[in-house]
CSV table of C-alpha atoms and ligand atoms in Angstrom, one decimal:
chain,number,residue,atom,x,y,z
A,1,MET,CA,114.7,93.3,89.3
A,2,ASN,CA,111.8,91.6,91.0
A,3,ASP,CA,110.5,94.1,93.6
A,4,TYR,CA,108.0,91.7,95.0
A,5,HIS,CA,109.0,90.4,98.4
A,6,ILE,CA,110.8,87.1,99.1
A,7,PRO,CA,107.9,84.7,99.8
A,8,VAL,CA,107.4,84.4,103.6
A,9,LEU,CA,107.3,81.0,105.3
A,10,LEU,CA,107.6,79.4,101.8
A,11,LYS,CA,108.5,75.8,102.7
A,12,GLU,CA,106.3,75.7,105.7
A,13,SER,CA,103.2,76.9,103.8
A,14,ILE,CA,103.7,74.7,100.8
A,15,ASP,CA,104.3,71.7,103.0
A,16,ALA,CA,101.1,72.6,104.8
A,17,LEU,CA,99.1,72.1,101.7
A,18,GLN,CA,100.3,68.5,101.2
A,19,VAL,CA,100.0,68.9,97.4
A,20,LYS,CA,99.1,65.6,95.8
A,21,ASN,CA,99.0,64.4,92.2
A,22,GLY,CA,95.7,65.3,90.4
A,23,GLY,CA,94.7,67.8,93.1
A,24,ILE,CA,93.1,71.2,92.6
A,25,TYR,CA,94.6,74.1,94.6
A,26,VAL,CA,93.9,77.8,95.2
A,27,ASP,CA,96.4,80.6,95.9
A,28,ALA,CA,94.1,83.3,97.2
A,29,THR,CA,96.8,86.0,97.2
A,30,LEU,CA,98.9,85.7,94.1
A,31,GLY,CA,101.1,88.9,94.7
A,32,GLY,CA,104.4,88.4,93.0
A,33,GLY,CA,103.7,84.7,92.4
A,34,GLY,CA,106.4,83.3,94.7
A,35,HIS,CA,104.1,80.9,96.6
A,36,CYS,CA,102.1,80.2,93.5
A,37,GLU,CA,105.2,79.0,91.5
A,38,GLU,CA,106.3,76.9,94.4
A,39,ILE,CA,103.0,75.1,94.6
A,40,LEU,CA,103.2,74.4,90.8
A,41,LYS,CA,106.8,73.1,91.1
A,42,SER,CA,105.9,70.8,94.0
A,43,CYS,CA,103.8,68.5,91.9
A,44,LYS,CA,103.4,68.3,88.1
A,45,ASN,CA,99.9,67.1,87.7
A,46,ILE,CA,97.8,69.7,89.5
A,47,LYS,CA,95.5,72.5,88.7
A,48,LEU,CA,96.0,75.9,90.4
A,49,PHE,CA,93.7,78.8,90.6
A,50,ALA,CA,95.3,82.1,91.7
A,51,PHE,CA,93.5,85.2,92.8
A,52,ASP,CA,94.5,88.8,93.3
A,53,ARG,CA,92.6,92.0,93.1
A,54,ASP,CA,95.6,94.1,92.2
A,55,ASP,CA,96.3,94.9,88.5
A,56,ASP,CA,100.1,95.2,89.2
A,57,SER,CA,100.1,91.6,90.5
A,58,LEU,CA,98.4,90.3,87.4
A,59,ARG,CA,100.7,92.2,85.1
A,60,HIS,CA,103.8,91.0,87.0
A,61,THR,CA,102.7,87.3,86.9
A,62,SER,CA,101.6,87.1,83.3
A,63,GLU,CA,104.8,85.2,82.4
A,64,LEU,CA,103.9,82.5,84.9
A,65,LYS,CA,100.7,81.7,83.0
A,66,LYS,CA,102.8,80.9,79.9
A,67,LYS,CA,105.2,78.7,81.8
A,68,TYR,CA,102.5,76.7,83.6
A,69,PRO,CA,99.4,75.9,81.5
A,70,ASP,CA,97.6,74.4,84.5
A,71,LEU,CA,97.6,77.8,86.2
A,72,THR,CA,94.5,80.0,85.9
A,73,ILE,CA,94.8,83.6,87.2
A,74,ILE,CA,91.7,85.4,88.2
A,75,LYS,CA,91.4,89.1,89.0
A,76,ASP,CA,89.0,89.3,91.9
A,77,ASN,CA,88.6,89.8,95.6
A,78,PHE,CA,89.2,86.4,97.3
A,79,GLU,CA,85.8,86.9,99.0
A,80,ASN,CA,84.4,85.7,95.6
A,81,ILE,CA,86.5,82.5,95.4
A,82,ARG,CA,83.5,80.2,95.6
A,83,THR,CA,81.5,81.9,92.8
A,84,ARG,CA,84.5,82.5,90.6
A,85,LEU,CA,85.5,78.8,90.9
A,86,ALA,CA,82.0,77.7,90.1
A,87,LEU,CA,82.2,79.7,86.9
A,88,GLU,CA,85.3,77.6,86.1
A,89,ARG,CA,83.2,74.5,86.8
A,90,ILE,CA,85.2,73.8,90.0
A,91,LYS,CA,83.1,72.9,93.0
A,92,LYS,CA,85.7,71.3,95.3
A,93,VAL,CA,89.4,71.9,95.9
A,94,ASP,CA,92.2,70.2,97.8
A,95,GLY,CA,94.0,73.1,99.4
A,96,ILE,CA,93.8,76.9,99.8
A,97,LEU,CA,96.6,79.3,100.7
A,98,PHE,CA,96.2,82.8,101.9
A,99,ASP,CA,99.2,85.1,102.3
A,100,LEU,CA,97.4,88.2,103.6
A,101,GLY,CA,98.0,91.9,103.4
A,102,VAL,CA,99.9,94.0,100.9
A,103,SER,CA,102.9,92.9,98.9
A,104,SER,CA,106.3,94.7,99.2
A,105,HIS,CA,105.7,95.9,95.6
A,106,GLN,CA,102.5,97.6,96.7
A,107,PHE,CA,104.1,99.0,99.9
A,108,ASN,CA,107.2,100.3,98.2
A,109,LYS,CA,105.6,101.9,95.2
A,110,ALA,CA,105.1,105.4,96.4
A,111,SER,CA,102.1,106.2,94.3
A,112,ARG,CA,100.0,103.5,96.0
A,113,GLY,CA,100.0,105.5,99.2
A,114,PHE,CA,100.5,102.6,101.6
A,115,SER,CA,103.6,103.9,103.2
A,116,PHE,CA,103.8,106.8,105.7
A,117,SER,CA,107.3,107.6,104.7
A,118,LEU,CA,106.9,107.8,100.9
A,119,GLU,CA,105.4,111.0,99.4
A,120,SER,CA,102.2,110.2,97.5
A,121,LYS,CA,98.6,111.2,97.1
A,122,LEU,CA,96.4,109.5,99.8
A,123,ASP,CA,95.2,106.4,97.9
A,124,MET,CA,95.7,102.9,99.5
A,125,ARG,CA,93.4,101.0,97.2
A,126,MET,CA,94.4,97.4,96.6
A,127,ASP,CA,92.1,97.3,93.7
A,128,GLN,CA,92.8,100.4,91.7
A,129,SER,CA,89.3,100.3,90.1
A,130,SER,CA,87.5,100.7,93.4
A,131,GLU,CA,86.2,104.2,94.2
A,132,LEU,CA,86.9,104.9,97.8
A,133,THR,CA,90.4,106.2,98.5
A,134,ALA,CA,92.2,107.3,101.7
A,135,TYR,CA,91.9,110.9,100.5
A,136,GLU,CA,88.1,110.6,100.7
A,137,ILE,CA,88.1,109.1,104.2
A,138,ILE,CA,90.6,111.6,105.6
A,139,ASN,CA,89.0,114.6,104.1
A,140,ASN,CA,85.3,113.8,104.4
A,141,PHE,CA,84.6,111.2,107.1
A,142,PRO,CA,83.3,112.7,110.4
A,143,TYR,CA,85.4,112.7,113.6
A,144,GLU,CA,83.5,109.8,115.2
A,145,GLU,CA,84.1,107.5,112.2
A,146,LEU,CA,87.8,108.4,111.9
A,147,LYS,CA,88.2,107.7,115.6
A,148,PHE,CA,86.4,104.3,115.2
A,149,ILE,CA,88.6,103.3,112.2
A,150,PHE,CA,91.8,104.1,114.0
A,151,ARG,CA,90.7,102.3,117.2
A,152,GLU,CA,89.0,99.3,115.6
A,153,TYR,CA,91.5,98.6,112.8
A,154,GLY,CA,94.7,100.0,114.2
A,155,GLU,CA,94.1,99.3,117.9
A,156,GLU,CA,95.4,102.9,118.4
A,157,LYS,CA,94.9,104.3,121.9
A,158,GLU,CA,95.2,107.9,120.8
A,159,ALA,CA,92.6,107.5,118.1
A,160,GLY,CA,90.4,110.4,119.4
A,161,LYS,CA,93.3,112.9,119.5
A,162,ILE,CA,94.5,111.9,116.0
A,163,ALA,CA,91.0,112.1,114.5
A,164,LYS,CA,90.4,115.5,116.1
A,165,ALA,CA,93.7,116.9,114.7
A,166,ILE,CA,92.7,115.7,111.2
A,167,VAL,CA,89.3,117.2,111.4
A,168,GLN,CA,90.7,120.6,112.6
A,169,LYS,CA,93.5,120.6,110.0
A,170,ARG,CA,91.3,119.9,107.0
A,171,VAL,CA,89.1,123.0,107.6
A,172,ALA,CA,91.7,125.3,106.2
A,173,LYS,CA,93.0,123.1,103.4
A,174,LYS,CA,92.4,119.5,102.2
A,175,ILE,CA,94.9,116.9,103.4
A,176,GLU,CA,96.4,115.7,100.1
A,177,THR,CA,99.4,113.5,100.8
A,178,THR,CA,100.8,110.6,102.9
A,179,LEU,CA,103.5,112.9,104.3
A,180,GLU,CA,101.0,115.6,105.3
A,181,LEU,CA,98.9,113.0,107.1
A,182,ALA,CA,102.0,111.6,108.8
A,183,GLU,CA,103.0,115.1,110.0
A,184,ILE,CA,99.5,115.7,111.5
A,185,ILE,CA,99.7,112.4,113.4
A,186,GLU,CA,103.1,113.4,114.7
A,187,GLU,CA,101.9,116.8,115.8
A,188,SER,CA,98.7,115.5,117.4
A,189,ILE,CA,100.2,113.3,120.2
A,190,PHE,CA,103.3,112.9,122.3
A,191,SER,CA,104.7,109.5,121.8
A,192,ARG,CA,108.2,108.0,122.0
A,193,GLN,CA,107.1,105.4,119.5
A,194,ILE,CA,105.6,107.8,116.9
A,195,ILE,CA,106.7,105.5,114.0
A,196,LYS,CA,104.5,102.7,115.4
A,197,THR,CA,101.6,105.1,115.8
A,198,LYS,CA,101.9,106.2,112.2
A,199,ALA,CA,102.1,102.5,111.1
A,200,ARG,CA,98.9,101.7,113.1
A,201,VAL,CA,96.9,104.6,111.7
A,202,PHE,CA,98.0,103.8,108.1
A,203,GLN,CA,97.2,100.1,108.7
A,204,ALA,CA,93.8,101.0,110.0
A,205,LEU,CA,93.0,103.1,107.0
A,206,ARG,CA,94.2,100.3,104.7
A,207,ILE,CA,92.2,97.6,106.4
A,208,PHE,CA,89.0,99.6,106.5
A,209,LEU,CA,89.1,101.0,103.0
A,210,ASN,CA,89.9,97.6,101.5
A,211,GLY,CA,87.4,95.7,103.6
A,212,GLU,CA,90.2,93.3,104.5
A,213,LEU,CA,88.6,91.6,107.6
A,214,ASP,CA,85.2,91.2,106.0
A,215,ALA,CA,86.7,89.7,102.9
A,216,LEU,CA,88.8,87.3,105.0
A,217,LYS,CA,85.7,86.2,107.1
A,218,THR,CA,83.7,85.4,103.9
A,219,ALA,CA,86.6,83.7,102.2
A,220,LEU,CA,87.4,81.4,105.2
A,221,SER,CA,83.8,80.3,105.6
A,222,ASP,CA,83.6,79.6,101.8
A,223,ALA,CA,86.9,77.8,101.9
A,224,VAL,CA,85.6,75.3,104.4
A,225,LYS,CA,82.6,74.7,102.1
A,226,ILE,CA,84.7,74.0,99.0
A,227,LEU,CA,87.4,71.9,100.6
A,228,ASN,CA,87.5,68.2,99.9
A,229,PRO,CA,87.9,66.0,103.0
A,230,THR,CA,91.5,66.1,104.3
A,231,GLY,CA,92.0,69.3,102.2
A,232,ARG,CA,93.9,72.1,103.9
A,233,ILE,CA,93.6,75.8,104.6
A,234,ALA,CA,96.9,77.6,105.3
A,235,VAL,CA,96.8,81.3,106.3
A,236,ILE,CA,99.8,83.6,106.8
A,237,SER,CA,98.9,86.7,108.6
A,238,TYR,CA,100.9,89.8,109.5
A,239,HIS,CA,99.0,91.5,112.3
A,240,SER,CA,97.0,90.5,115.4
A,241,LEU,CA,93.6,91.5,114.0
A,242,GLU,CA,93.9,89.0,111.1
A,243,ASP,CA,95.6,86.3,113.2
A,244,ARG,CA,92.9,86.5,115.9
A,245,LEU,CA,90.2,86.2,113.3
A,246,VAL,CA,91.8,83.1,111.8
A,247,LYS,CA,92.5,81.5,115.1
A,248,LYS,CA,88.9,82.1,116.4
A,249,PHE,CA,87.5,80.9,113.1
A,250,PHE,CA,89.5,77.6,113.2
A,251,ILE,CA,88.5,77.0,116.9
A,252,TYR,CA,84.8,77.6,116.1
A,253,GLU,CA,84.9,75.3,113.1
A,254,GLU,CA,86.6,72.5,115.1
A,255,LYS,CA,83.9,72.5,117.8
A,256,SER,CA,81.2,69.9,117.6
A,257,CYS,CA,78.9,71.6,120.0
A,258,ILE,CA,78.3,75.3,120.9
A,259,CYS,CA,75.5,74.7,123.4
A,260,PRO,CA,75.9,76.5,126.8
A,261,PRO,CA,77.7,74.3,129.2
A,262,ASN,CA,74.7,74.0,131.5
A,263,PHE,CA,72.5,72.4,128.8
A,264,PRO,CA,71.8,68.7,129.8
A,265,LYS,CA,72.1,67.6,126.2
A,266,CYS,CA,73.3,69.0,122.9
A,267,VAL,CA,70.6,70.8,120.8
A,268,CYS,CA,72.8,72.9,118.5
A,269,ASN,CA,73.4,70.4,115.8
A,270,LYS,CA,76.8,72.0,115.1
A,271,ARG,CA,79.2,69.8,113.3
A,272,SER,CA,82.9,69.9,113.5
A,273,THR,CA,84.3,70.7,110.1
A,274,LEU,CA,87.9,71.4,110.7
A,275,LYS,CA,90.8,69.8,112.6
A,276,ILE,CA,93.4,72.4,113.7
A,277,ILE,CA,96.9,71.3,112.7
A,278,THR,CA,98.8,74.2,114.3
A,279,LYS,CA,97.8,74.5,118.0
A,280,ARG,CA,100.3,77.4,118.0
A,281,PRO,CA,101.1,79.3,114.8
A,282,ILE,CA,104.2,78.6,112.9
A,283,VAL,CA,106.6,81.6,112.9
A,284,PRO,CA,109.7,82.3,110.8
A,285,THR,CA,113.1,81.3,112.0
A,286,LYS,CA,115.7,83.9,113.0
A,287,THR,CA,117.5,83.3,109.8
A,288,GLU,CA,114.4,83.9,107.7
A,289,ILE,CA,113.8,87.2,109.6
A,290,GLN,CA,117.4,88.2,109.1
A,291,ASN,CA,117.2,87.6,105.3
A,292,ASN,CA,113.7,89.1,105.0
A,293,PRO,CA,112.7,91.5,107.8
A,294,ARG,CA,109.2,91.7,106.4
A,295,ALA,CA,108.7,88.2,107.7
A,296,ARG,CA,109.1,89.2,111.3
A,297,SER,CA,105.4,89.5,112.2
A,298,ALA,CA,104.2,86.5,110.1
A,299,LYS,CA,102.2,83.7,111.6
A,300,LEU,CA,101.1,80.6,109.8
A,301,ARG,CA,98.0,78.7,110.9
A,302,ILE,CA,96.8,75.5,109.2
A,303,ALA,CA,93.6,73.5,109.5
A,304,GLU,CA,92.3,70.4,107.7
A,305,LYS,CA,88.8,69.6,106.5
A,306,LYS,CA,87.3,66.7,108.5
A,307,GLU,CA,86.4,63.5,106.7
A,308,ASN,CA,82.7,63.4,107.5
A,309,SER,CA,81.8,67.0,107.7
B,401,SAM,C1,101.5,89.4,100.8
B,401,SAM,S1,101.1,89.6,99.2
B,401,SAM,C2,101.1,87.9,98.6
B,401,SAM,C3,102.5,87.6,98.1
B,401,SAM,C4,102.6,86.2,97.4
B,401,SAM,N1,102.3,85.1,98.2
B,401,SAM,C5,104.0,86.0,96.8
B,401,SAM,O1,104.6,85.0,97.0
B,401,SAM,O2,104.4,87.0,96.1
B,401,SAM,C6,99.3,89.8,99.3
B,401,SAM,C7,98.6,89.9,98.0
B,401,SAM,O3,97.2,89.6,98.3
B,401,SAM,C8,96.4,90.5,97.6
B,401,SAM,N2,95.2,90.6,98.3
B,401,SAM,C9,95.0,91.1,99.6
B,401,SAM,N3,93.7,91.0,99.9
B,401,SAM,C10,93.1,90.5,98.8
B,401,SAM,C11,91.7,90.2,98.6
B,401,SAM,N4,90.7,90.4,99.5
B,401,SAM,N5,91.4,89.6,97.4
B,401,SAM,C12,92.4,89.4,96.5
B,401,SAM,N6,93.7,89.7,96.6
B,401,SAM,C13,94.0,90.2,97.8
B,401,SAM,C14,97.2,91.8,97.5
B,401,SAM,O4,96.8,92.6,96.4
B,401,SAM,C15,98.7,91.3,97.4
B,401,SAM,O5,99.1,91.2,96.1
């Protein structure tokens, strides 16, 4: 059975791309290939380049390649989209979709170490060939850095207490597994919502170790550079850090001037490159959330490349 998740906001995100005959598109986060296949089905004569940095995703979608000859699958971080497309002799595209975060497959496969309720070694790498693992961070990073990671990437108020408990615990014995870490979190603070705390700490480790926000910043700014006029960027995010980043990026790109308001005339030479299509993000319907609880935190933001930018 397909253990990849049911694609989130599927119709909304494919409609957002306004796929047209002869167009070139990018699925920046192939995962189980659900969105990818829907883009390919939506219009026959298109080219699609799909990226993922996870070997499992590539293995899982190898059949798609046989079914759709116009699909090119590339194993890489989406922060390298622009250079990797240039190697394929592609300079401009007509739409880019990001469906961020981890797939259900990654989350539910215990050995990947993403879940605080499944016993596994501390891993959490999206790209299994990268060196840094959660084990390394938890056992070797100093207190201040751990506290920073939990606060910055998990927005965790008790970051200090949790970091202190980890540093104390690892003196006697290395912290090996997800469940050991989850237990230390539970023992370190009093919270009625301990599950949410564990989720925040695990999320923080994942985001930091996979460089998720930096990759997204680079990818968004390169996406604007490679989009043809009227081409679209659609981003589905699952937590506030990502959503805020996307929202602020779109707002900045839409602005035609960033001079301080007291300047008599504009001197910044900023050009507006994007038009925001979704003033408020599109969220899943109640029915979608009932059928697929993973969709509950999803937000879709869409922007369009301006004609003369
Ligand atoms: C939510 S899943 C995508 C699911 C997909 N849309 C589908 O229909 O099955 C996110 C995927 O993006 C990949 N991913 C996350 N960050 C990435 C990055 N910076 N570069 C490349 N792939 C990334 C993950 O490995 C994961 O497979």
